[in-house]
XYZ file of C-alpha atoms in Angstrom:
684
model
C -19.635 -10.621 -29.971
C -19.597 -10.455 -26.205
C -15.908 -11.421 -26.111
C -15.029 -8.678 -28.584
C -16.997 -6.057 -26.674
C -15.331 -7.133 -23.457
C -11.868 -6.753 -24.995
C -12.704 -3.267 -26.239
C -13.875 -2.292 -22.797
C -10.729 -3.686 -21.174
C -8.440 -1.768 -23.483
C -10.286 1.477 -22.829
C -9.973 0.840 -19.107
C -6.263 0.215 -19.653
C -5.920 3.599 -21.325
C -7.596 5.357 -18.430
C -5.507 3.426 -15.899
C -2.243 4.276 -17.651
C -3.000 7.982 -17.688
C -4.529 8.016 -14.245
C -1.407 6.456 -12.757
C 0.783 9.279 -14.107
C 1.514 12.547 -12.365
C -1.865 14.217 -12.716
C -2.791 15.958 -9.470
C -6.370 16.714 -8.512
C -7.511 19.111 -5.751
C -9.479 17.921 -2.724
C -12.896 16.707 -3.853
C -16.085 15.099 -2.553
C -14.316 11.752 -2.405
C -12.243 13.111 0.504
C -15.385 14.355 2.233
C -17.024 10.976 1.888
C -13.909 9.174 3.156
C -13.592 11.516 6.154
C -16.938 10.329 7.496
C -15.617 6.769 7.449
C -12.179 7.552 8.898
C -13.243 9.817 11.771
C -15.912 7.709 13.432
C -16.585 8.555 17.115
C -17.376 5.858 19.669
C -20.553 6.583 21.637
C -20.506 10.219 20.508
C -16.896 10.998 21.493
C -13.273 10.157 20.738
C -10.661 8.386 22.851
C -8.729 11.565 23.598
C -9.026 15.309 23.132
C -6.181 15.165 20.628
C -8.129 12.717 18.439
C -11.248 14.830 18.877
C -9.396 17.963 17.739
C -7.885 16.252 14.683
C -11.295 14.884 13.666
C -13.144 18.170 14.233
C -10.465 20.217 12.493
C -10.485 17.939 9.446
C -14.285 17.987 9.198
C -14.309 21.767 9.611
C -11.803 22.261 6.782
C -13.818 19.956 4.533
C -16.985 21.881 5.481
C -18.694 18.838 6.990
C -20.987 19.847 9.827
C -20.782 17.235 12.577
C -20.458 19.554 15.574
C -23.954 18.893 16.884
C -23.295 15.142 16.986
C -20.104 15.521 19.001
C -20.532 18.662 21.075
C -22.269 17.163 24.118
C -19.839 14.471 25.291
C -16.761 16.226 23.931
C -17.622 19.575 25.530
C -18.163 17.837 28.838
C -14.615 16.528 28.642
C -13.268 19.944 27.602
C -14.909 21.744 30.520
C -13.636 19.086 32.901
C -10.019 19.451 31.728
C -10.109 23.262 31.801
C -11.550 23.234 35.320
C -8.805 21.014 36.758
C -5.565 22.616 37.861
C -3.961 19.172 37.732
C -4.492 18.844 33.968
C -1.304 18.375 31.957
C -0.076 21.064 29.554
C -0.808 18.770 26.612
C -4.395 18.105 27.719
C -4.938 21.820 28.302
C -3.701 22.660 24.796
C -5.982 20.160 23.063
C -8.927 21.083 25.289
C -8.495 24.711 24.175
C -8.068 23.575 20.550
C -11.377 21.669 20.682
C -12.996 24.571 22.503
C -12.017 26.865 19.639
C -14.132 24.730 17.292
C -17.085 23.730 19.480
C -17.217 26.938 21.614
C -17.803 24.989 24.837
C -16.507 27.908 26.955
C -16.297 31.480 25.724
C -16.715 35.127 26.675
C -15.568 36.212 30.108
C -15.475 32.705 31.563
C -11.678 32.485 31.579
C -10.176 29.259 33.010
C -7.844 31.046 35.439
C -6.219 27.909 36.834
C -5.268 26.730 33.377
C -3.942 30.177 32.425
C -1.791 30.231 35.531
C -0.547 26.724 34.766
C 0.326 27.668 31.193
C 2.195 30.787 32.301
C 4.117 28.772 34.865
C 4.828 26.199 32.159
C 6.464 28.864 29.978
C 8.699 30.043 32.866
C 9.770 26.547 33.905
C 10.050 25.021 30.435
C 13.330 23.476 29.320
C 12.047 21.090 26.657
C 10.687 22.159 23.269
C 7.381 20.334 23.801
C 6.821 22.130 27.135
C 7.364 25.476 25.398
C 5.042 24.367 22.587
C 2.146 23.284 24.816
C 2.416 26.336 27.088
C 2.834 29.073 24.466
C 0.276 27.665 22.033
C -2.160 27.235 24.911
C -1.802 30.907 25.918
C -2.321 31.969 22.300
C -5.592 30.007 22.174
C -6.761 31.539 25.474
C -6.079 35.010 24.062
C -8.035 34.200 20.870
C -11.036 32.519 22.520
C -11.732 34.576 25.625
C -12.551 38.214 25.040
C -11.082 40.812 27.347
C -8.217 38.522 28.337
C -4.907 40.365 28.469
C -2.236 37.717 28.221
C 1.276 38.740 27.361
C 4.779 37.507 27.989
C 6.719 40.178 29.797
C 10.006 38.436 29.112
C 9.032 37.332 25.597
C 12.472 37.984 24.122
C 14.131 35.841 26.795
C 11.653 33.043 26.046
C 12.378 33.496 22.325
C 16.116 33.126 22.955
C 15.573 30.051 25.149
C 13.659 28.349 22.364
C 16.082 29.556 19.694
C 18.915 27.926 21.652
C 17.491 24.547 20.600
C 18.046 25.263 16.886
C 20.795 23.712 14.791
C 22.930 25.139 12.004
C 21.163 22.980 9.369
C 17.727 24.426 10.179
C 16.604 21.484 12.296
C 15.750 21.693 16.000
C 16.347 19.654 19.137
C 13.663 18.607 21.592
C 15.984 19.009 24.574
C 19.199 20.925 25.330
C 20.663 17.667 26.643
C 19.885 15.704 23.489
C 22.127 16.391 20.472
C 19.744 14.730 17.995
C 17.928 17.209 15.768
C 14.611 16.830 13.980
C 12.738 18.405 11.082
C 9.444 17.591 12.787
C 10.659 19.535 15.850
C 11.475 22.475 13.558
C 7.788 22.773 12.659
C 6.830 22.775 16.353
C 9.492 25.407 17.050
C 8.172 27.707 14.298
C 4.649 27.492 15.747
C 5.955 28.158 19.254
C 8.043 31.158 18.227
C 5.091 32.548 16.290
C 3.103 32.339 19.520
C 5.862 34.123 21.458
C 5.849 36.952 18.888
C 2.058 37.339 19.115
C 2.169 37.371 22.962
C 5.105 39.767 23.194
C 4.189 43.219 24.567
C 6.790 44.794 22.252
C 8.632 43.834 19.097
C 11.198 41.054 19.254
C 14.755 41.937 18.281
C 14.827 41.978 14.475
C 18.184 40.171 14.376
C 16.581 37.163 16.113
C 13.810 37.124 13.513
C 16.324 37.349 10.687
C 18.396 34.498 12.156
C 15.265 32.361 12.281
C 14.487 33.130 8.617
C 18.002 32.048 7.695
C 17.404 28.777 9.528
C 14.184 28.247 7.546
C 16.097 28.743 4.297
C 18.691 26.156 5.382
C 15.915 23.742 6.332
C 14.606 23.910 2.758
C 18.054 22.928 1.512
C 17.468 19.474 3.039
C 14.079 18.961 1.377
C 13.680 15.794 -0.701
C 12.200 15.462 -4.168
C 10.441 12.899 -6.344
C 10.816 12.691 -10.116
C 7.301 14.076 -10.660
C 8.185 17.409 -9.027
C 6.803 16.739 -5.544
C 8.815 17.924 -2.526
C 8.638 16.599 1.033
C 10.468 16.334 4.356
C 11.075 12.882 5.791
C 12.033 11.519 9.198
C 11.107 8.781 11.650
C 7.632 10.323 12.122
C 6.984 9.703 8.426
C 6.938 12.106 5.464
C 3.284 13.125 5.891
C 3.560 14.062 9.588
C 6.977 15.709 9.183
C 6.028 17.782 6.148
C 2.715 18.828 7.718
C 4.519 19.958 10.890
C 6.846 22.207 8.874
C 3.985 23.722 6.857
C 1.939 24.456 10.006
C 4.955 26.122 11.553
C 5.652 28.235 8.474
C 2.058 29.419 8.279
C 2.011 30.437 11.959
C 5.366 32.201 11.726
C 4.433 34.055 8.526
C 1.160 35.200 10.121
C 2.944 36.626 13.183
C 5.829 38.270 11.353
C 5.256 41.476 9.390
C 8.159 41.378 6.923
C 7.024 38.091 5.363
C 8.816 34.965 4.241
C 10.602 34.543 0.938
C 10.255 30.828 0.181
C 11.055 29.127 -3.154
C 7.828 28.937 -5.148
C 8.762 25.699 -6.923
C 9.138 23.912 -3.577
C 5.870 25.299 -2.182
C 4.021 23.973 -5.235
C 5.935 20.705 -4.856
C 4.789 20.404 -1.234
C 1.188 20.904 -2.346
C 1.605 18.234 -5.032
C 3.050 15.851 -2.443
C -0.063 16.019 -0.260
C -2.409 15.836 -3.249
C -0.464 12.853 -4.575
C -1.051 10.950 -1.328
C -4.627 10.268 -2.401
C -7.002 9.395 0.431
C -5.125 8.087 3.487
C -6.784 5.312 5.450
C -5.110 6.365 8.696
C -6.835 9.114 10.713
C -3.522 10.744 11.688
C -2.292 10.939 8.087
C -5.724 12.118 6.916
C -5.658 15.004 9.396
C -2.077 15.978 8.522
C -2.873 15.928 4.806
C -5.982 18.108 5.046
C -4.556 20.471 7.684
C -1.350 20.998 5.689
C -3.331 21.715 2.512
C -5.507 24.171 4.458
C -2.327 25.957 5.587
C -1.155 26.141 1.964
C -4.608 27.389 0.952
C -4.501 30.356 3.324
C -1.105 31.778 4.281
C 0.953 34.932 3.981
C 3.910 33.622 1.974
C 2.455 31.980 -1.177
C -0.720 30.130 -2.163
C -0.054 27.365 -4.724
C -2.378 26.866 -7.677
C -2.888 23.410 -9.151
C -3.624 22.643 -12.798
C -5.824 19.578 -13.203
C -7.659 17.823 -16.007
C -11.159 16.333 -15.709
C -9.888 13.621 -18.055
C -6.437 12.843 -19.404
C -7.893 10.741 -22.264
C -9.056 12.563 -25.389
C -11.218 10.784 -27.941
C -10.585 11.978 -31.490
C -13.606 10.001 -32.652
C -15.926 11.990 -30.386
C -13.983 15.199 -31.130
C -13.672 15.940 -27.426
C -12.115 19.297 -26.523
C -9.180 19.580 -24.167
C -10.411 20.798 -20.760
C -8.232 22.190 -17.978
C -9.026 23.559 -14.534
C -6.886 25.727 -12.289
C -7.777 25.928 -8.604
C -6.317 26.041 -5.133
C -5.420 22.821 -3.358
C -8.822 22.664 -1.653
C -10.667 23.255 -4.908
C -11.429 26.980 -4.541
C -11.597 29.111 -7.652
C -8.369 30.554 -8.937
C -7.840 34.287 -9.478
C -7.771 35.926 -12.873
C -5.233 34.168 -15.076
C -4.655 32.696 -18.499
C -3.579 29.197 -19.504
C -1.433 28.463 -22.515
C -0.614 25.102 -24.079
C 3.062 25.704 -24.759
C 3.859 22.316 -26.299
C 2.317 18.951 -27.105
C 5.179 16.450 -27.321
C 4.501 13.055 -28.849
C 6.110 10.072 -27.148
C 7.213 8.722 -30.512
C 8.836 11.916 -31.759
C 12.227 13.322 -30.823
C 11.491 16.726 -29.321
C 9.094 17.857 -32.059
C 5.888 19.492 -30.852
C 2.501 19.013 -32.495
C 0.959 22.088 -30.837
C 2.829 25.276 -29.910
C 1.825 28.294 -27.834
C -1.921 27.779 -28.070
C -3.874 29.888 -25.569
C -6.916 28.192 -24.052
C -10.321 29.858 -23.867
C -12.079 30.335 -20.532
C -15.630 29.301 -19.685
C -16.673 31.328 -16.636
C -19.717 29.181 -15.888
C -17.741 25.967 -15.413
C -14.461 27.716 -14.518
C -12.784 25.622 -17.203
C -10.131 26.448 -19.771
C -10.546 24.581 -23.033
C -9.085 24.034 -26.482
C -11.934 23.567 -28.942
C -10.103 21.746 -31.708
C -6.770 20.161 -32.427
C -4.596 20.713 -35.503
C -4.982 18.363 -38.445
C -1.686 16.637 -37.720
C -2.764 15.671 -34.180
C -3.000 11.873 -34.180
C -3.689 9.064 -31.724
C -0.938 8.191 -29.264
C 0.656 9.266 -26.024
C 1.616 12.892 -25.503
C 3.097 15.148 -22.895
C 1.248 18.453 -22.786
C 3.221 21.368 -21.363
C 1.020 24.110 -19.877
C 1.975 27.574 -18.708
C -0.152 29.626 -16.291
C 0.098 33.402 -16.487
C -1.235 35.267 -13.451
C -2.728 38.736 -13.524
C -0.649 39.735 -10.498
C -2.036 43.254 -10.225
C -5.547 41.876 -9.606
C -4.544 39.476 -6.818
C -4.429 40.331 -3.148
C -2.756 37.038 -2.181
C 0.665 35.909 -3.342
C -0.354 33.100 -5.673
C 2.311 30.821 -7.078
C 2.340 28.267 -9.914
C 4.838 26.038 -11.640
C 6.754 27.610 -14.474
C 5.548 24.737 -16.641
C 3.167 21.922 -15.809
C 3.689 18.679 -17.713
C 0.671 16.404 -18.028
C 0.531 12.996 -19.775
C -2.303 12.795 -22.304
C -3.606 9.795 -24.248
C -5.328 10.521 -27.545
C -7.556 7.670 -28.691
C -9.379 7.030 -31.928
C -10.875 4.435 -34.258
C -8.186 2.572 -36.177
C -8.962 1.598 -39.779
C -8.332 -2.069 -40.614
C -7.765 -2.684 -44.349
C -6.516 -5.339 -46.775
C -6.930 -8.187 -44.319
C -6.411 -11.596 -45.866
C -5.363 -15.114 -44.920
C -3.744 -17.548 -47.331
C -2.164 -21.001 -47.544
C 1.133 -21.017 -49.486
C 3.326 -23.737 -50.903
C 6.694 -23.844 -49.172
C 8.859 -24.514 -52.213
C 7.766 -21.774 -54.632
C 5.579 -19.655 -52.328
C 2.599 -19.820 -54.689
C -0.838 -19.206 -53.217
C -2.902 -22.349 -52.963
C -5.929 -20.763 -51.319
C -6.605 -17.184 -50.195
C -9.480 -15.502 -48.333
C -10.324 -11.844 -47.846
C -11.269 -10.993 -44.268
C -13.455 -8.484 -42.485
C -11.857 -8.389 -39.040
C -14.593 -6.216 -37.580
C -16.811 -9.285 -37.369
C -16.405 -13.029 -36.877
C -15.670 -15.061 -39.995
C -16.156 -18.741 -40.863
C -13.110 -19.319 -43.069
C -12.231 -22.961 -43.733
C -8.673 -23.807 -44.781
C -6.516 -26.923 -45.052
C -2.766 -27.422 -45.165
C -0.035 -29.983 -44.633
C 3.380 -29.716 -42.986
C 5.032 -28.640 -46.271
C 2.905 -25.515 -46.588
C 2.658 -22.108 -44.934
C -0.098 -19.966 -43.438
C 0.070 -16.202 -44.045
C -2.070 -13.582 -42.294
C -1.714 -9.907 -43.220
C -3.582 -6.635 -42.674
C -2.997 -2.886 -42.570
C -3.797 -0.557 -39.650
C -4.048 3.189 -40.168
C -4.801 6.050 -37.791
C -7.604 8.595 -38.356
C -5.208 10.836 -40.310
C -3.785 7.990 -42.417
C -0.563 7.137 -40.594
C 0.570 3.549 -40.094
C -0.480 2.282 -36.684
C 1.615 -0.223 -34.745
C -0.549 -1.826 -32.084
C 0.803 -2.692 -28.668
C -0.734 -6.163 -28.880
C -1.357 -8.237 -32.006
C -1.259 -12.012 -31.886
C -2.785 -15.039 -33.555
C -4.003 -18.047 -31.592
C -4.352 -21.569 -32.964
C -6.463 -23.856 -30.790
C -6.493 -27.572 -31.501
C -9.640 -29.601 -31.009
C -7.915 -31.217 -28.006
C -7.847 -27.696 -26.411
C -4.054 -27.283 -26.857
C -3.379 -23.614 -27.676
C -0.487 -21.911 -29.496
C 0.020 -18.138 -29.668
C 2.077 -16.330 -32.337
C 3.046 -12.642 -32.404
C 2.021 -10.572 -35.425
C 4.745 -8.056 -36.295
C 4.376 -4.762 -38.133
C 6.916 -3.940 -40.813
C 6.511 -0.955 -43.059
C 2.848 -0.393 -43.780
C 1.758 -3.980 -43.235
C 1.249 -6.233 -40.241
C 2.032 -9.799 -41.245
C 2.549 -13.269 -39.792
C 3.830 -16.284 -41.767
C 3.692 -19.721 -40.123
C 5.978 -22.333 -41.700
C 4.414 -25.596 -40.533
C 7.522 -27.650 -41.338
C 9.391 -25.782 -38.592
C 6.432 -25.875 -36.208
C 5.556 -29.566 -36.192
C 7.368 -30.119 -32.870
C 5.764 -27.058 -31.295
C 2.389 -28.309 -32.524
C 3.184 -31.741 -31.000
C 2.525 -33.390 -34.377
C -1.191 -32.980 -33.709
C -3.145 -33.207 -36.921
C -6.739 -32.102 -37.086
C -8.834 -29.003 -36.799
C -7.384 -25.747 -35.398
C -9.554 -22.735 -34.566
C -7.997 -19.409 -35.682
C -8.426 -16.334 -33.489
C -6.849 -12.862 -33.902
C -6.454 -10.273 -31.130
C -5.461 -6.644 -31.766
C -5.379 -4.092 -28.956
C -3.773 -0.842 -27.874
C -4.447 1.852 -25.283
C -4.929 4.356 -28.126
C -7.194 2.074 -30.163
C -10.881 2.537 -29.441
C -11.918 -0.393 -31.635
C -9.632 -3.091 -30.260
C -10.818 -6.471 -31.419
C -10.883 -10.191 -30.763
C -11.950 -11.841 -33.995
C -12.727 -15.504 -34.688
C -11.479 -16.011 -38.241
C -12.442 -19.639 -38.783
C -10.433 -22.872 -38.781
C -7.653 -24.712 -40.595
C -7.355 -28.483 -41.049
C -3.711 -29.520 -40.618
C -2.223 -32.776 -41.845
C 1.024 -33.299 -39.906
C 3.421 -36.291 -39.802
C 2.951 -39.118 -37.342
C 4.163 -38.495 -33.830
C 7.744 -39.824 -33.400
C 8.357 -42.098 -30.451
C 10.765 -39.743 -28.638
C 8.971 -36.480 -29.408
C 7.349 -34.436 -26.629
C 3.739 -35.143 -25.820
C 1.171 -32.332 -25.544
C 0.320 -31.284 -21.989
C -2.878 -32.605 -20.523
C -5.692 -30.113 -20.855
C -8.366 -30.022 -18.146
C -11.847 -30.227 -19.553
C -13.108 -27.963 -16.805
C -10.841 -25.314 -15.213
C -12.739 -25.739 -11.950
C -12.262 -29.508 -11.877
C -9.344 -29.104 -9.477
C -11.818 -28.036 -6.793
C -14.099 -31.098 -6.986
C -13.872 -33.772 -4.226
C -11.038 -36.236 -4.722
C -11.679 -39.981 -5.151
C -11.829 -41.924 -1.927
C -8.585 -43.693 -1.047
C -9.004 -47.346 -0.015
C -6.238 -48.547 2.328
C -5.196 -52.243 2.075
C -3.688 -53.504 5.305
C -1.424 -56.531 5.688
C -3.265 -59.773 6.452
C -2.617 -60.695 10.144
C -0.327 -63.667 10.690
C -1.815 -66.884 12.077
C -1.414 -67.180 15.872
C -1.426 -70.358 18.021
C -4.421 -71.306 20.085
C -5.060 -69.386 23.302
C -4.508 -72.458 25.496
C -1.002 -73.005 24.100
C -0.091 -69.366 24.893
C -1.261 -69.778 28.495
C 0.759 -72.968 28.928
C 3.939 -71.218 27.784
C 3.168 -68.254 30.106
C 2.982 -70.702 33.033
C 6.278 -72.274 32.015
C 7.892 -68.791 32.030
C 6.541 -67.988 35.544
C 7.638 -71.372 37.047
C 11.350 -70.436 37.332
C 10.416 -67.332 39.357
C 8.303 -69.431 41.737
C 11.206 -71.841 42.042
C 13.476 -68.918 42.842
C 11.248 -67.842 45.758
C 11.060 -71.436 47.095
C 14.831 -71.652 46.882
C 15.199 -68.508 48.945
C 13.118 -70.009 51.758
C 15.056 -73.321 51.650
C 18.356 -71.473 51.891
C 17.140 -69.569 54.941
C 17.424 -66.043 53.610
C 17.482 -63.535 56.458
C 14.680 -60.955 56.140
C 14.529 -60.093 59.830
C 15.760 -56.561 59.136
C 12.759 -55.822 56.938
C 10.911 -52.936 58.659
C 7.862 -53.864 60.655
C 6.334 -50.425 61.144
C 3.773 -49.312 58.570
C 5.644 -46.230 57.348
C 9.062 -47.878 57.088
C 7.599 -51.013 55.525
C 5.784 -48.916 52.930
C 9.035 -47.126 52.016
C 10.845 -50.439 51.723
C 8.177 -51.931 49.488
C 8.161 -48.811 47.305
C 11.962 -48.952 47.082
C 11.915 -52.553 45.890
C 9.030 -51.781 43.573
C 11.063 -48.926 42.068
C 14.003 -51.256 41.434
C 11.566 -53.643 39.770
C 10.271 -50.796 37.582
C 13.829 -50.011 36.460
C 14.289 -53.666 35.527
C 10.967 -53.514 33.678
C 12.436 -50.873 31.355
C 14.630 -53.612 29.917
C 11.512 -55.508 28.991
C 9.977 -52.509 27.219
C 12.582 -52.727 24.465
C 10.431 -50.882 21.869
C 10.647 -47.545 23.711
C 12.962 -44.956 22.156
C 16.003 -43.603 24.024
C 14.447 -40.261 25.019
C 11.323 -41.874 26.463
C 13.459 -44.386 28.390
C 15.724 -41.654 29.826
C 12.719 -39.570 30.828
C 11.156 -42.529 32.699
C 14.520 -43.466 34.245
C 15.067 -39.937 35.568
C 11.668 -39.929 37.251
C 12.269 -43.369 38.748
C 15.732 -42.290 39.940
C 14.313 -39.359 41.910
C 11.621 -41.633 43.352
C 14.174 -44.277 44.376
C 16.424 -41.660 45.941
C 13.592 -40.461 48.146
C 12.156 -43.844 49.316
C 15.604 -45.458 49.485
C 16.873 -42.707 51.760
C 13.916 -43.236 54.119
C 14.431 -47.006 54.159
C 18.178 -46.775 54.862
C 17.557 -44.149 57.551
C 15.182 -46.552 59.326
C 17.676 -49.421 59.119
C 20.492 -47.224 60.490
C 18.312 -46.098 63.404
C 17.362 -49.709 64.229
C 21.025 -50.765 64.115
C 22.017 -47.970 66.550
C 19.340 -49.090 69.030
C 20.664 -52.672 68.978
C 24.229 -51.508 69.610
C 23.212 -49.243 72.503
C 21.201 -52.052 74.062
């Protein structure tokens, strides 16, 4: 019973996993808020840099997680320090002001004059896009955060043209006038920078420049990439998340600063939102910030706010008569404006274009903000479907420009209890096919059927599966397992033909596969499908097979381990048997032969003295004598290498090279002494 319950549970999990892996997009939820606390963890109350601090604080602020009090002390100290130093870089100044905008470390009339002067100088001297970006965005933040500050760009149009000169014909931008490479990521930075120039300009920028920039934005969207599930994104070396987020931030800033608005393709804006929602929960802090910040820009902008249709569950149980529930919200989970949702079609995966449900408008529950379909038509059966939804906005009641997909396709799995009927198992004679023994089965519980057969007979198993509305059901998995008493297992597929699922085993053709093993075989049936709520694993009983004797050349069954964990037990100790040492002569005999070997050498020395060998030139001074002895000893060591015959070539060459260097040194000293002594004798 436990095995059967486990199988049912696994198949239900499989159904959820199949639907969950499809293109069903959910807005930002509490799971993101919980993950943010793990991703953005400060060290000793602060972050490594002001940039990291800003990204963490901005993400937590968007997700409405209040952590300012835990970070304000150490972080504000760093902010005040950077804003007080005239030597601070433009980048540090920008992120210090960005953090200050969240934590309010400095406000009111306390304007950081040195930083303002540095930012203004940075705008005048800037040649690179990043210098323009840091300077202009920094001045915009000063204007927003410090009341009574009058900051404007007197030559704003000239600055605008200088930045615009970095644009390319395809909508991308360059970081430097000297670098021909263009970048989509740089385009997002340029849009933010130009938006800042417009907001700081004392008068309106030339409309033709604005229109040229809008044309560039349109061309940039021509290079956008797309997935099969309708998600759109920009990709470059910085990665798709960072690149796409940069563009969205730039578009939001530019749309906010420009009065005529942006006309962007709604399908692609929704696709961008789906891209970031499809990312899930990034484990990297940088990607997490870019995801949440980009979605916040899509949540609140002046061009179009995408709405996302989501389902609390994409699995519908017909047994429990669960209604279809749908939610429509913004990307951050805020309530949608007044609208209506219609189920345009419900396409079955097994049908060819025919729809089970057509143009069914869903009811709205204001308390749960959920649209629902109370009941399904009578012909709605278990299986996999593609539901096509249409969202109709009440545009006259909306202040913002909301946008939705024309049609949203969602995969749905309808599950139910499958009826199992006419289950029986029988042993047949091979020649005439007559039934020798037959048993009715109740597959919803374990049976204790006992059968017997020989190699000239057949085993037939059959049953019928029907859906809740009486249609034939073809399960994804249906197989029979025979398990011999020696633990050898054989699995056979049960096929569905017509209204019946049937398996016939002809034992005469299976004797080799069964390894000619006679004896008792346990019979087990497994039926499962993602749409089947009552998937089963049923023990039917056993069959006693009488098979021919095992031929001499036939294959043997594989060895079956009695315990699957036996491979991990300690191995048997290996006993090594060494060769018995050979018998050696007595020690005294070895010493006698050693003496006989040394005698010729002694005779050689005596012979040298008898012959009157001249050794008068041997050095007498300590240093020269030492060198001479070492020289002769080195020659002896070289000769010794011949004795050490068991050494390999590389070891011998290594030793010979060392001895050669040694001999060169001591030999040179010895010969130098002899030459000097010879010169003294000649001069005397």
